[in-house]
Tab-separated table of C-alpha atoms in Angstrom:
chain	number	residue	atom	x	y	z
A	72	GLU	CA	0.023	0.086	0.020
A	73	ILE	CA	1.050	3.635	-0.555
A	74	VAL	CA	2.369	5.386	2.544
A	75	LEU	CA	1.747	9.026	2.772
A	76	THR	CA	4.156	11.111	4.878
A	77	GLN	CA	3.144	14.599	5.865
A	78	SER	CA	5.366	17.341	7.025
A	79	PRO	CA	5.894	19.122	9.176
A	80	GLY	CA	4.088	17.261	11.971
A	81	THR	CA	3.336	20.764	13.490
A	82	LEU	CA	3.369	24.106	11.943
A	83	SER	CA	3.298	27.276	14.122
A	84	LEU	CA	2.176	30.479	12.266
A	85	SER	CA	0.271	33.673	12.778
A	86	PRO	CA	-2.906	34.796	11.144
A	87	GLY	CA	-2.301	36.537	7.847
A	88	GLU	CA	0.760	34.303	7.133
A	89	ARG	CA	1.148	31.793	4.384
A	90	ALA	CA	1.041	28.106	5.251
A	91	THR	CA	2.782	25.317	3.074
A	92	LEU	CA	1.930	21.740	4.047
A	93	SER	CA	3.658	18.852	2.348
A	94	CYS	CA	2.425	15.284	1.505
A	95	ARG	CA	4.890	12.818	0.071
A	96	ALA	CA	3.903	9.364	-1.186
A	97	SER	CA	6.006	6.158	-1.075
A	98	GLN	CA	5.213	5.626	-4.737
A	99	SER	CA	3.536	7.726	-7.510
A	100	VAL	CA	-0.088	8.452	-6.933
A	101	SER	CA	-2.072	7.424	-9.950
A	102	SER	CA	-3.732	10.234	-11.821
A	103	SER	CA	-2.924	12.566	-9.012
A	104	TYR	CA	-5.851	11.090	-7.061
A	105	LEU	CA	-4.943	12.986	-3.923
A	106	ALA	CA	-7.348	14.822	-1.501
A	107	TRP	CA	-6.816	17.131	1.314
A	108	TYR	CA	-9.079	17.342	4.506
A	109	GLN	CA	-9.300	19.835	7.427
A	110	GLN	CA	-10.364	18.611	10.905
A	111	LYS	CA	-11.089	20.642	13.801
A	112	PRO	CA	-11.184	19.216	17.451
A	113	GLY	CA	-14.357	17.178	17.991
A	114	GLN	CA	-15.423	17.575	14.373
A	115	ALA	CA	-15.495	15.329	11.342
A	116	PRO	CA	-12.971	15.892	8.479
A	117	ARG	CA	-13.939	18.390	5.825
A	118	LEU	CA	-13.023	17.973	2.324
A	119	LEU	CA	-10.858	20.777	0.937
A	120	ILE	CA	-9.245	19.577	-2.271
A	121	TYR	CA	-9.554	16.669	-4.734
A	122	VAL	CA	-7.383	15.402	-7.613
A	123	ALA	CA	-4.615	17.334	-6.181
A	124	SER	CA	-5.759	20.839	-7.119
A	125	ASN	CA	-9.439	21.200	-7.337
A	126	ARG	CA	-11.273	23.051	-4.471
A	127	ALA	CA	-14.357	21.441	-3.074
A	128	THR	CA	-17.726	23.203	-3.023
A	129	GLY	CA	-17.681	26.203	-0.672
A	130	ILE	CA	-13.848	26.059	0.045
A	131	PRO	CA	-12.248	29.636	0.019
A	132	ASP	CA	-9.823	30.481	-2.707
A	133	ARG	CA	-7.092	30.996	-0.161
A	134	PHE	CA	-6.823	27.257	-0.056
A	135	SER	CA	-4.913	25.738	-2.951
A	136	GLY	CA	-3.424	22.309	-3.835
A	137	SER	CA	-0.637	21.418	-6.278
A	138	GLY	CA	1.621	18.508	-7.105
A	139	SER	CA	1.889	15.250	-8.955
A	140	GLY	CA	3.590	11.914	-8.792
A	141	THR	CA	4.787	11.553	-5.292
A	142	ASP	CA	4.966	15.115	-3.992
A	143	PHE	CA	1.969	17.234	-3.158
A	144	THR	CA	1.357	20.566	-1.374
A	145	LEU	CA	-1.528	22.243	0.200
A	146	THR	CA	-1.145	26.102	0.559
A	147	ILE	CA	-3.151	28.513	2.547
A	148	SER	CA	-2.279	31.927	1.274
A	149	ARG	CA	-3.279	34.059	4.199
A	150	LEU	CA	-4.251	32.237	7.352
A	151	GLU	CA	-7.521	33.228	8.981
A	152	PRO	CA	-8.237	32.258	12.603
A	153	GLU	CA	-10.553	29.454	11.611
A	154	ASP	CA	-7.911	27.797	9.530
A	155	PHE	CA	-5.946	26.543	12.576
A	156	ALA	CA	-6.711	22.722	12.643
A	157	VAL	CA	-5.255	19.406	11.464
A	158	TYR	CA	-4.900	18.650	7.878
A	159	TYR	CA	-4.694	15.243	6.337
A	160	CYS	CA	-3.845	14.110	2.713
A	161	GLN	CA	-5.494	11.010	1.243
A	162	GLN	CA	-4.613	9.059	-1.867
A	163	TYR	CA	-7.342	7.172	-3.676
A	164	GLY	CA	-5.440	6.092	-6.890
A	165	SER	CA	-4.398	2.759	-5.505
A	166	SER	CA	-6.179	0.192	-3.258
A	167	PRO	CA	-6.335	0.545	-0.403
A	168	GLN	CA	-6.868	4.173	-0.122
A	169	THR	CA	-4.638	5.642	2.589
A	170	PHE	CA	-4.309	8.803	4.713
A	171	GLY	CA	-1.215	10.643	5.892
A	172	GLN	CA	-0.658	11.019	9.546
A	173	GLY	CA	-1.631	14.737	9.579
A	174	THR	CA	-0.161	18.229	10.135
A	175	LYS	CA	-1.240	20.229	12.935
A	176	LEU	CA	-1.465	23.927	12.066
A	177	GLU	CA	-1.345	25.918	15.347
A	178	ILE	CA	-1.363	29.603	16.187
A	179	LYS	CA	2.043	31.028	16.972
B	281	GLU	CA	-29.043	19.234	2.562
B	282	VAL	CA	-26.934	16.078	2.914
B	283	GLN	CA	-27.012	14.458	6.421
B	284	VAL	CA	-25.109	11.499	7.670
B	285	VAL	CA	-25.710	10.316	11.142
B	286	GLU	CA	-24.051	7.287	12.908
B	287	SER	CA	-25.226	5.445	15.719
B	288	GLY	CA	-24.521	2.175	17.696
B	289	GLY	CA	-21.179	2.934	19.365
B	290	GLY	CA	-20.440	2.052	22.956
B	291	LEU	CA	-18.375	0.046	25.310
B	292	VAL	CA	-17.804	-3.557	24.501
B	293	GLN	CA	-15.545	-6.314	25.962
B	294	PRO	CA	-12.673	-7.746	23.866
B	295	GLY	CA	-13.983	-10.510	21.697
B	296	GLY	CA	-17.394	-8.952	21.728
B	297	SER	CA	-19.469	-7.586	18.923
B	298	LEU	CA	-21.173	-4.358	17.888
B	299	ARG	CA	-23.205	-3.169	14.966
B	300	LEU	CA	-22.938	0.446	13.827
B	301	SER	CA	-25.597	2.099	11.703
B	302	CYS	CA	-25.408	5.240	9.511
B	303	ALA	CA	-28.554	6.847	8.229
B	304	VAL	CA	-28.285	9.365	5.424
B	305	SER	CA	-30.470	11.717	3.652
B	306	GLY	CA	-30.277	14.503	0.993
B	307	PHE	CA	-29.014	12.511	-1.968
B	308	THR	CA	-29.964	9.446	-3.974
B	309	PHE	CA	-28.321	6.894	-1.718
B	310	SER	CA	-28.136	3.940	-4.137
B	311	ARG	CA	-26.009	5.882	-6.655
B	312	TYR	CA	-23.031	6.328	-4.259
B	313	GLY	CA	-20.602	4.224	-2.531
B	314	MET	CA	-20.368	4.484	1.223
B	315	SER	CA	-17.387	3.900	3.595
B	316	TRP	CA	-16.378	3.652	7.122
B	317	VAL	CA	-13.226	5.433	8.411
B	318	ARG	CA	-12.073	5.290	11.987
B	319	GLN	CA	-9.816	7.404	14.067
B	320	ALA	CA	-8.227	6.082	17.233
B	321	PRO	CA	-8.023	8.519	20.155
B	322	GLY	CA	-5.356	11.242	19.375
B	323	LYS	CA	-4.464	9.515	16.178
B	324	GLY	CA	-5.013	9.862	12.424
B	325	LEU	CA	-7.563	8.560	10.040
B	326	GLU	CA	-7.827	5.005	8.866
B	327	TRP	CA	-10.091	3.695	6.136
B	328	VAL	CA	-11.924	0.678	7.350
B	329	SER	CA	-14.532	-0.561	4.833
B	330	GLY	CA	-16.379	0.525	1.670
B	331	MET	CA	-19.349	-0.697	-0.352
B	332	SER	CA	-20.612	0.168	-3.734
B	333	GLY	CA	-23.852	1.931	-4.396
B	334	SER	CA	-25.865	-1.258	-5.097
B	335	GLY	CA	-23.927	-3.327	-2.437
B	336	ASP	CA	-22.498	-5.712	-4.889
B	337	SER	CA	-18.881	-4.730	-4.141
B	338	THR	CA	-17.340	-4.545	-0.724
B	339	TYR	CA	-13.910	-3.607	0.414
B	340	TYR	CA	-11.941	-4.043	3.673
B	341	ALA	CA	-8.737	-3.037	5.288
B	342	ASP	CA	-6.461	-5.818	6.099
B	343	SER	CA	-6.739	-4.986	9.784
B	344	VAL	CA	-10.380	-5.745	9.906
B	345	LYS	CA	-10.790	-8.291	7.146
B	346	GLY	CA	-12.730	-11.438	8.258
B	347	ARG	CA	-13.896	-9.543	11.407
B	348	PHE	CA	-16.074	-6.693	10.159
B	349	THR	CA	-18.880	-6.813	7.528
B	350	ILE	CA	-20.297	-3.784	5.770
B	351	SER	CA	-23.757	-3.815	4.476
B	352	ARG	CA	-26.497	-1.438	3.206
B	353	ASP	CA	-30.239	-1.177	2.994
B	354	ASN	CA	-31.104	1.168	0.137
B	355	SER	CA	-34.808	1.095	0.928
B	356	LYS	CA	-33.832	2.699	4.234
B	357	ASN	CA	-30.920	4.852	3.279
B	358	THR	CA	-28.782	3.193	5.740
B	359	VAL	CA	-25.365	1.560	5.802
B	360	PHE	CA	-24.235	-0.861	8.608
B	361	LEU	CA	-20.942	-1.988	9.966
B	362	GLN	CA	-21.043	-5.439	11.952
B	363	MET	CA	-17.959	-5.608	13.962
B	364	ASN	CA	-17.052	-9.006	15.555
B	365	SER	CA	-14.038	-10.391	17.566
B	366	LEU	CA	-13.378	-6.802	18.637
B	367	ARG	CA	-9.856	-5.951	19.959
B	368	ALA	CA	-8.588	-3.181	22.138
B	369	GLU	CA	-6.900	-1.677	18.911
B	370	ASP	CA	-10.323	-1.185	17.323
B	371	THR	CA	-11.021	1.517	19.859
B	372	ALA	CA	-11.762	4.639	17.813
B	373	VAL	CA	-14.341	7.022	16.584
B	374	TYR	CA	-16.090	5.458	13.559
B	375	TYR	CA	-17.123	7.838	10.862
B	376	CYS	CA	-19.350	7.073	8.145
B	377	ALA	CA	-18.574	8.894	4.806
B	378	LYS	CA	-20.131	9.303	1.347
B	379	ASP	CA	-18.051	8.318	-1.600
B	380	ILE	CA	-17.915	10.793	-4.459
B	381	GLY	CA	-18.678	8.000	-6.919
B	382	TYR	CA	-20.707	4.786	-7.227
B	383	SER	CA	-18.027	2.300	-6.591
B	384	SER	CA	-16.302	3.354	-3.419
B	385	GLY	CA	-12.655	3.898	-3.204
B	386	ASP	CA	-12.585	7.472	-3.966
B	387	TYR	CA	-12.461	10.512	-1.748
B	388	PHE	CA	-15.234	11.492	0.584
B	389	ASP	CA	-17.419	14.662	0.345
B	390	TYR	CA	-19.643	14.308	3.256
B	391	TRP	CA	-18.923	12.805	6.734
B	392	GLY	CA	-21.024	11.999	9.779
B	393	GLN	CA	-20.085	13.207	13.255
B	394	GLY	CA	-18.893	9.802	14.253
B	395	THR	CA	-19.685	7.224	16.926
B	396	LEU	CA	-17.178	6.078	19.674
B	397	VAL	CA	-16.348	2.462	19.920
B	398	THR	CA	-14.528	1.430	23.047
B	399	VAL	CA	-13.119	-2.092	23.414
B	400	SER	CA	-12.175	-2.618	26.977
B	401	SER	CA	-12.684	-5.081	29.826
């Protein structure tokens, strides 16, 4: 199965700053079938990005995804207070679908 | 409005069984795959099982294969997860999630709030 490694484990930034989160796959992700989710404490995950760079319905344009092959990035251009959460990547190009271990984005 | 509501979690002894239910509304249920994803306390997400829209295809993580069974009742817009031979490492919040496509195995656009399963003596 494909192992996804997210970095950094924790990212400390201030509102208004730019956040760059990485997701690296142990082998190439077919067709860039990679998604990103946001999870806040006590809540279910929320879909942000699919097929590496497509924003889900209702997701603000400050969220963007990029990458292909084994290296993917989630960028939040200007952090809002509500963006501080845990972010997970998921590959669904190969069975079984797998998730990364998460990056915690915390307020500095 | 899409709604996904899980139920059936609770405390169970090791070796015991539990059946989770997930009731959905707001979309044509039989057209979409449904999955279960779990999250152990303080840990990340782990896909557990999925089923196609008609129920003719099922998928399981190796960690639960042979112990868990997914099923669905399209007349009641409900998906189930029967969990047998439970182990301490099955302790987690179990989320029900709607697949973006019919066959399951894609990404998930709607999730329930989860139901907690605790396996302990």
